[in-house]
Amino acid sequence: MPAPLGGKRVKGVSVFRPFVFGNISRPIDSDHRPPDVPSDHSHQWTVWVKGVNDEDISYWLKKVQFKLHDTYASSLRVVEQPPFEITETGWGEFEMAIKLYFVPESGEKPQTIWHTLKIHPWGPDAEAQRVEKRPIISQNYEEIIFNEPVEAFYDLLTGGGGHASEKPSSARGKAAAAKGASKQAHAVAARVEAGARTAEIPLRSTRENPYSRDTEGKELDRMRDAVRKVEELIRAERETLKQREAALEEFKTSDESGGKK
């Protein structure tokens, strides 16, 4: 994408910004139903776009457009300031388009993401969720990558010293980044403490925020274990196949010998 009029791009640099989007849903208490809620609406839900750790993202995100199901009277909702969220009631699940508009300094086109509104329990403990009437949360982690942002937007993105979010595109840059990775990890907490704008996810998870380096590491371990199990199954199947082929060959040889008699 060409730089906007009067803007010069920062060559060879990509800056990413993480965020989360999703929804929370709760059953409507029949004994305390608001008078303006339709009788067939069974749940109240809130859908959002926000920072991974609830940090302010309005320095790069200008507004958010939520496209609801056409059965809603006003199906197109636009939120122009934080919190970027809307609350509604309903009875069914549906897929909604969420359009992200970036600040004017970015010169970037809007991007659309999709989210399926979840209001009913799912998963292995779905029945327990239903009986206990727990809130239903469906949330996703995502990253926006700004390739070679214009200088004015780059300053906004990295204001306060958020250079850890930069992704050098050259081989030399990648090598330098790898060399400083360990130092970077120890500096994350200090940058957040100082109020710097950083794209780093937290080192540890909290009850409100499951996205962290610790969670990422556990997920990688889980995937490695799964790969090892699959490899073991493949080896076992190959051994079984060899045994069956050997038995078949022996049967053919025995059958041919019997035929000659």
PDB file of C-alpha atoms in Angstrom, residues 41-239:
ATOM      1  CA  HIS A  41     -34.868 -13.362  24.323  1.00  0.00           C
ATOM      2  CA  SER A  42     -33.151 -15.783  26.666  1.00  0.00           C
ATOM      3  CA  HIS A  43     -29.665 -14.270  27.075  1.00  0.00           C
ATOM      4  CA  GLN A  44     -27.857 -10.980  27.502  1.00  0.00           C
ATOM      5  CA  TRP A  45     -24.470 -10.731  25.830  1.00  0.00           C
ATOM      6  CA  THR A  46     -21.598  -8.300  25.342  1.00  0.00           C
ATOM      7  CA  VAL A  47     -19.171  -8.431  22.427  1.00  0.00           C
ATOM      8  CA  TRP A  48     -15.862  -6.564  22.516  1.00  0.00           C
ATOM      9  CA  VAL A  49     -12.517  -5.677  20.984  1.00  0.00           C
ATOM     10  CA  LYS A  50      -9.912  -4.774  23.603  1.00  0.00           C
ATOM     11  CA  GLY A  51      -6.274  -4.963  24.642  1.00  0.00           C
ATOM     12  CA  VAL A  52      -4.880  -8.322  25.755  1.00  0.00           C
ATOM     13  CA  ASN A  53      -4.516  -7.062  29.306  1.00  0.00           C
ATOM     14  CA  ASP A  54      -7.284  -4.450  29.045  1.00  0.00           C
ATOM     15  CA  GLU A  55      -4.698  -1.846  28.046  1.00  0.00           C
ATOM     16  CA  ASP A  56      -5.715   1.156  25.947  1.00  0.00           C
ATOM     17  CA  ILE A  57      -5.623   0.430  22.201  1.00  0.00           C
ATOM     18  CA  SER A  58      -7.278   3.629  21.031  1.00  0.00           C
ATOM     19  CA  TYR A  59      -3.902   5.104  20.023  1.00  0.00           C
ATOM     20  CA  TRP A  60      -3.999   2.796  16.977  1.00  0.00           C
ATOM     21  CA  LEU A  61      -7.693   1.803  16.799  1.00  0.00           C
ATOM     22  CA  LYS A  62     -10.071   4.632  15.898  1.00  0.00           C
ATOM     23  CA  LYS A  63     -13.435   2.865  15.911  1.00  0.00           C
ATOM     24  CA  VAL A  64     -15.080  -0.549  15.610  1.00  0.00           C
ATOM     25  CA  GLN A  65     -18.124  -1.527  13.573  1.00  0.00           C
ATOM     26  CA  PHE A  66     -20.155  -4.562  14.655  1.00  0.00           C
ATOM     27  CA  LYS A  67     -22.505  -6.146  12.098  1.00  0.00           C
ATOM     28  CA  LEU A  68     -25.232  -8.008  13.977  1.00  0.00           C
ATOM     29  CA  HIS A  69     -27.829 -10.399  12.631  1.00  0.00           C
ATOM     30  CA  ASP A  70     -30.374  -8.762  10.336  1.00  0.00           C
ATOM     31  CA  THR A  71     -33.179  -9.529  12.789  1.00  0.00           C
ATOM     32  CA  TYR A  72     -31.913  -6.700  15.020  1.00  0.00           C
ATOM     33  CA  ALA A  73     -33.584  -3.367  14.324  1.00  0.00           C
ATOM     34  CA  SER A  74     -30.211  -1.601  14.084  1.00  0.00           C
ATOM     35  CA  SER A  75     -27.907  -4.329  12.883  1.00  0.00           C
ATOM     36  CA  LEU A  76     -24.931  -2.050  12.178  1.00  0.00           C
ATOM     37  CA  ARG A  77     -23.401  -0.682  15.372  1.00  0.00           C
ATOM     38  CA  VAL A  78     -20.386   1.649  15.431  1.00  0.00           C
ATOM     39  CA  VAL A  79     -18.385   2.383  18.593  1.00  0.00           C
ATOM     40  CA  GLU A  80     -16.028   5.332  18.221  1.00  0.00           C
ATOM     41  CA  GLN A  81     -14.295   5.333  21.599  1.00  0.00           C
ATOM     42  CA  PRO A  82     -13.249   2.825  24.265  1.00  0.00           C
ATOM     43  CA  PRO A  83     -14.571   0.530  25.469  1.00  0.00           C
ATOM     44  CA  PHE A  84     -15.124  -0.915  22.006  1.00  0.00           C
ATOM     45  CA  GLU A  85     -18.075  -3.095  22.960  1.00  0.00           C
ATOM     46  CA  ILE A  86     -21.836  -3.419  22.659  1.00  0.00           C
ATOM     47  CA  THR A  87     -24.391  -5.168  24.856  1.00  0.00           C
ATOM     48  CA  GLU A  88     -27.587  -6.766  23.559  1.00  0.00           C
ATOM     49  CA  THR A  89     -30.079  -9.521  24.274  1.00  0.00           C
ATOM     50  CA  GLY A  90     -31.156 -12.403  22.079  1.00  0.00           C
ATOM     51  CA  TRP A  91     -31.961 -16.078  21.804  1.00  0.00           C
ATOM     52  CA  GLY A  92     -29.624 -17.430  19.118  1.00  0.00           C
ATOM     53  CA  GLU A  93     -26.005 -17.625  17.997  1.00  0.00           C
ATOM     54  CA  PHE A  94     -24.747 -16.071  14.781  1.00  0.00           C
ATOM     55  CA  GLU A  95     -21.584 -14.979  13.004  1.00  0.00           C
ATOM     56  CA  MET A  96     -20.847 -11.270  13.036  1.00  0.00           C
ATOM     57  CA  ALA A  97     -18.415  -9.174  11.039  1.00  0.00           C
ATOM     58  CA  ILE A  98     -16.244  -6.868  13.149  1.00  0.00           C
ATOM     59  CA  LYS A  99     -14.602  -4.083  11.170  1.00  0.00           C
ATOM     60  CA  LEU A 100     -11.564  -2.333  12.614  1.00  0.00           C
ATOM     61  CA  TYR A 101     -10.870   1.267  11.627  1.00  0.00           C
ATOM     62  CA  PHE A 102      -7.407   2.608  12.383  1.00  0.00           C
ATOM     63  CA  VAL A 103      -6.455   6.136  13.428  1.00  0.00           C
ATOM     64  CA  PRO A 104      -6.111   8.670  10.563  1.00  0.00           C
ATOM     65  CA  GLU A 105      -2.324   8.899  11.072  1.00  0.00           C
ATOM     66  CA  SER A 106      -1.988   5.257  10.008  1.00  0.00           C
ATOM     67  CA  GLY A 107      -3.142   5.679   6.407  1.00  0.00           C
ATOM     68  CA  GLU A 108      -4.250   2.038   6.673  1.00  0.00           C
ATOM     69  CA  LYS A 109      -7.433   0.540   5.253  1.00  0.00           C
ATOM     70  CA  PRO A 110      -9.990  -1.023   7.622  1.00  0.00           C
ATOM     71  CA  GLN A 111      -9.692  -4.731   8.344  1.00  0.00           C
ATOM     72  CA  THR A 112     -12.536  -7.157   9.018  1.00  0.00           C
ATOM     73  CA  ILE A 113     -12.474 -10.068  11.455  1.00  0.00           C
ATOM     74  CA  TRP A 114     -15.255 -12.568  12.141  1.00  0.00           C
ATOM     75  CA  HIS A 115     -16.643 -13.790  15.420  1.00  0.00           C
ATOM     76  CA  THR A 116     -19.321 -16.373  16.136  1.00  0.00           C
ATOM     77  CA  LEU A 117     -21.445 -15.185  19.027  1.00  0.00           C
ATOM     78  CA  LYS A 118     -21.667 -17.960  21.630  1.00  0.00           C
ATOM     79  CA  ILE A 119     -24.473 -17.958  24.178  1.00  0.00           C
ATOM     80  CA  HIS A 120     -24.958 -21.678  24.831  1.00  0.00           C
ATOM     81  CA  PRO A 121     -22.609 -23.969  26.805  1.00  0.00           C
ATOM     82  CA  TRP A 122     -20.224 -26.168  24.836  1.00  0.00           C
ATOM     83  CA  GLY A 123     -17.268 -28.418  25.536  1.00  0.00           C
ATOM     84  CA  PRO A 124     -16.813 -31.374  27.893  1.00  0.00           C
ATOM     85  CA  ASP A 125     -18.416 -29.560  30.861  1.00  0.00           C
ATOM     86  CA  ALA A 126     -21.342 -28.121  28.899  1.00  0.00           C
ATOM     87  CA  GLU A 127     -23.933 -29.764  31.134  1.00  0.00           C
ATOM     88  CA  ALA A 128     -22.320 -28.384  34.285  1.00  0.00           C
ATOM     89  CA  GLN A 129     -22.202 -24.923  32.726  1.00  0.00           C
ATOM     90  CA  ARG A 130     -25.900 -25.168  31.932  1.00  0.00           C
ATOM     91  CA  VAL A 131     -26.942 -26.389  35.381  1.00  0.00           C
ATOM     92  CA  GLU A 132     -24.804 -23.811  37.223  1.00  0.00           C
ATOM     93  CA  LYS A 133     -25.792 -21.064  34.771  1.00  0.00           C
ATOM     94  CA  ARG A 134     -22.194 -19.956  34.346  1.00  0.00           C
ATOM     95  CA  PRO A 135     -21.351 -17.034  32.062  1.00  0.00           C
ATOM     96  CA  ILE A 136     -20.357 -18.259  28.606  1.00  0.00           C
ATOM     97  CA  ILE A 137     -17.119 -16.699  27.326  1.00  0.00           C
ATOM     98  CA  SER A 138     -15.831 -17.086  23.777  1.00  0.00           C
ATOM     99  CA  GLN A 139     -12.673 -15.095  23.152  1.00  0.00           C
ATOM    100  CA  ASN A 140      -9.877 -15.076  20.567  1.00  0.00           C
ATOM    101  CA  TYR A 141      -6.347 -13.691  20.494  1.00  0.00           C
ATOM    102  CA  GLU A 142      -5.297 -11.845  17.349  1.00  0.00           C
ATOM    103  CA  GLU A 143      -2.491  -9.638  16.076  1.00  0.00           C
ATOM    104  CA  ILE A 144      -2.602  -6.737  13.652  1.00  0.00           C
ATOM    105  CA  ILE A 145       0.635  -6.328  11.691  1.00  0.00           C
ATOM    106  CA  PHE A 146       1.513  -2.952  10.226  1.00  0.00           C
ATOM    107  CA  ASN A 147       4.133  -3.446   7.539  1.00  0.00           C
ATOM    108  CA  GLU A 148       6.405  -0.442   7.024  1.00  0.00           C
ATOM    109  CA  PRO A 149       4.106   2.046   8.780  1.00  0.00           C
ATOM    110  CA  VAL A 150       4.346   5.746   7.964  1.00  0.00           C
ATOM    111  CA  GLU A 151       6.582   7.712  10.304  1.00  0.00           C
ATOM    112  CA  ALA A 152       3.761   9.516  12.122  1.00  0.00           C
ATOM    113  CA  PHE A 153       1.964   6.238  12.827  1.00  0.00           C
ATOM    114  CA  TYR A 154       5.213   4.509  13.760  1.00  0.00           C
ATOM    115  CA  ASP A 155       5.766   7.180  16.411  1.00  0.00           C
ATOM    116  CA  LEU A 156       2.267   6.540  17.771  1.00  0.00           C
ATOM    117  CA  LEU A 157       2.796   2.783  17.840  1.00  0.00           C
ATOM    118  CA  THR A 158       6.154   2.917  19.593  1.00  0.00           C
ATOM    119  CA  GLY A 159       5.585   5.990  21.751  1.00  0.00           C
ATOM    120  CA  GLY A 160       6.993   5.391  25.228  1.00  0.00           C
ATOM    121  CA  GLY A 161       9.591   2.878  24.027  1.00  0.00           C
ATOM    122  CA  GLY A 162       7.701  -0.065  22.596  1.00  0.00           C
ATOM    123  CA  HIS A 163      10.524  -1.181  20.298  1.00  0.00           C
ATOM    124  CA  ALA A 164      10.105  -4.788  21.402  1.00  0.00           C
ATOM    125  CA  SER A 165       7.089  -4.949  19.110  1.00  0.00           C
ATOM    126  CA  GLU A 166       9.147  -4.331  15.979  1.00  0.00           C
ATOM    127  CA  LYS A 167       9.843  -7.240  13.621  1.00  0.00           C
ATOM    128  CA  PRO A 168      12.944  -6.565  11.474  1.00  0.00           C
ATOM    129  CA  SER A 169      12.497  -7.980   7.979  1.00  0.00           C
ATOM    130  CA  SER A 170      16.187  -8.346   7.060  1.00  0.00           C
ATOM    131  CA  ALA A 171      18.288 -11.401   7.929  1.00  0.00           C
ATOM    132  CA  ARG A 172      20.714  -9.240   9.894  1.00  0.00           C
ATOM    133  CA  GLY A 173      17.837  -7.708  11.798  1.00  0.00           C
ATOM    134  CA  LYS A 174      16.406 -11.129  12.647  1.00  0.00           C
ATOM    135  CA  ALA A 175      19.783 -12.319  13.932  1.00  0.00           C
ATOM    136  CA  ALA A 176      20.113  -9.259  16.135  1.00  0.00           C
ATOM    137  CA  ALA A 177      16.589  -9.758  17.446  1.00  0.00           C
ATOM    138  CA  ALA A 178      17.319 -13.393  18.326  1.00  0.00           C
ATOM    139  CA  LYS A 179      20.500 -12.384  20.170  1.00  0.00           C
ATOM    140  CA  GLY A 180      18.607  -9.941  22.340  1.00  0.00           C
ATOM    141  CA  ALA A 181      15.580 -12.149  22.980  1.00  0.00           C
ATOM    142  CA  SER A 182      16.563 -13.125  26.523  1.00  0.00           C
ATOM    143  CA  LYS A 183      17.204  -9.514  27.522  1.00  0.00           C
ATOM    144  CA  GLN A 184      13.875  -8.551  25.974  1.00  0.00           C
ATOM    145  CA  ALA A 185      11.949 -11.022  28.120  1.00  0.00           C
ATOM    146  CA  HIS A 186      13.381  -9.572  31.329  1.00  0.00           C
ATOM    147  CA  ALA A 187      12.615  -6.028  30.178  1.00  0.00           C
ATOM    148  CA  VAL A 188       8.909  -6.617  29.491  1.00  0.00           C
ATOM    149  CA  ALA A 189       7.723  -6.117  33.063  1.00  0.00           C
ATOM    150  CA  ALA A 190       9.799  -2.961  33.418  1.00  0.00           C
ATOM    151  CA  ARG A 191       8.370  -1.436  30.235  1.00  0.00           C
ATOM    152  CA  VAL A 192       4.801  -2.185  31.276  1.00  0.00           C
ATOM    153  CA  GLU A 193       5.491  -0.792  34.751  1.00  0.00           C
ATOM    154  CA  ALA A 194       6.778   2.418  33.161  1.00  0.00           C
ATOM    155  CA  GLY A 195       3.670   2.756  30.994  1.00  0.00           C
ATOM    156  CA  ALA A 196       5.458   2.091  27.705  1.00  0.00           C
ATOM    157  CA  ARG A 197       3.463   1.037  24.673  1.00  0.00           C
ATOM    158  CA  THR A 198       4.465  -2.554  24.108  1.00  0.00           C
ATOM    159  CA  ALA A 199       3.080  -5.481  22.139  1.00  0.00           C
ATOM    160  CA  GLU A 200       4.390  -8.013  24.614  1.00  0.00           C
ATOM    161  CA  ILE A 201       1.861 -10.363  26.149  1.00  0.00           C
ATOM    162  CA  PRO A 202       2.141 -10.726  29.955  1.00  0.00           C
ATOM    163  CA  LEU A 203       4.615 -13.207  31.413  1.00  0.00           C
ATOM    164  CA  ARG A 204       1.972 -14.850  33.622  1.00  0.00           C
ATOM    165  CA  SER A 205      -1.749 -15.538  33.196  1.00  0.00           C
ATOM    166  CA  THR A 206      -4.440 -14.128  35.442  1.00  0.00           C
ATOM    167  CA  ARG A 207      -8.028 -15.146  36.026  1.00  0.00           C
ATOM    168  CA  GLU A 208      -9.202 -12.353  33.734  1.00  0.00           C
ATOM    169  CA  ASN A 209      -6.510 -12.825  31.078  1.00  0.00           C
ATOM    170  CA  PRO A 210      -5.461 -16.331  29.947  1.00  0.00           C
ATOM    171  CA  TYR A 211      -3.046 -15.036  27.290  1.00  0.00           C
ATOM    172  CA  SER A 212       0.558 -15.016  28.490  1.00  0.00           C
ATOM    173  CA  ARG A 213       4.033 -16.294  27.706  1.00  0.00           C
ATOM    174  CA  ASP A 214       3.460 -19.006  30.287  1.00  0.00           C
ATOM    175  CA  THR A 215       0.266 -20.157  28.507  1.00  0.00           C
ATOM    176  CA  GLU A 216       2.068 -20.004  25.168  1.00  0.00           C
ATOM    177  CA  GLY A 217       4.866 -22.215  26.504  1.00  0.00           C
ATOM    178  CA  LYS A 218       2.404 -24.769  27.896  1.00  0.00           C
ATOM    179  CA  GLU A 219       0.556 -24.887  24.576  1.00  0.00           C
ATOM    180  CA  LEU A 220       3.827 -25.496  22.715  1.00  0.00           C
ATOM    181  CA  ASP A 221       4.661 -28.327  25.138  1.00  0.00           C
ATOM    182  CA  ARG A 222       1.210 -29.822  24.587  1.00  0.00           C
ATOM    183  CA  MET A 223       1.681 -29.689  20.811  1.00  0.00           C
ATOM    184  CA  ARG A 224       5.137 -31.299  21.054  1.00  0.00           C
ATOM    185  CA  ASP A 225       3.691 -34.113  23.183  1.00  0.00           C
ATOM    186  CA  ALA A 226       0.910 -34.604  20.629  1.00  0.00           C
ATOM    187  CA  VAL A 227       3.452 -34.796  17.781  1.00  0.00           C
ATOM    188  CA  ARG A 228       5.450 -37.419  19.694  1.00  0.00           C
ATOM    189  CA  LYS A 229       2.324 -39.510  20.282  1.00  0.00           C
ATOM    190  CA  VAL A 230       1.398 -39.332  16.599  1.00  0.00           C
ATOM    191  CA  GLU A 231       4.914 -40.379  15.604  1.00  0.00           C
ATOM    192  CA  GLU A 232       4.712 -43.333  17.999  1.00  0.00           C
ATOM    193  CA  LEU A 233       1.354 -44.370  16.513  1.00  0.00           C
ATOM    194  CA  ILE A 234       2.794 -44.128  12.998  1.00  0.00           C
ATOM    195  CA  ARG A 235       5.765 -46.329  13.963  1.00  0.00           C
ATOM    196  CA  ALA A 236       3.438 -48.887  15.558  1.00  0.00           C
ATOM    197  CA  GLU A 237       1.177 -48.937  12.473  1.00  0.00           C
ATOM    198  CA  ARG A 238       4.181 -49.401  10.185  1.00  0.00           C
ATOM    199  CA  GLU A 239       5.377 -52.329  12.291  1.00  0.00           C
TER     200      GLU A 239
END
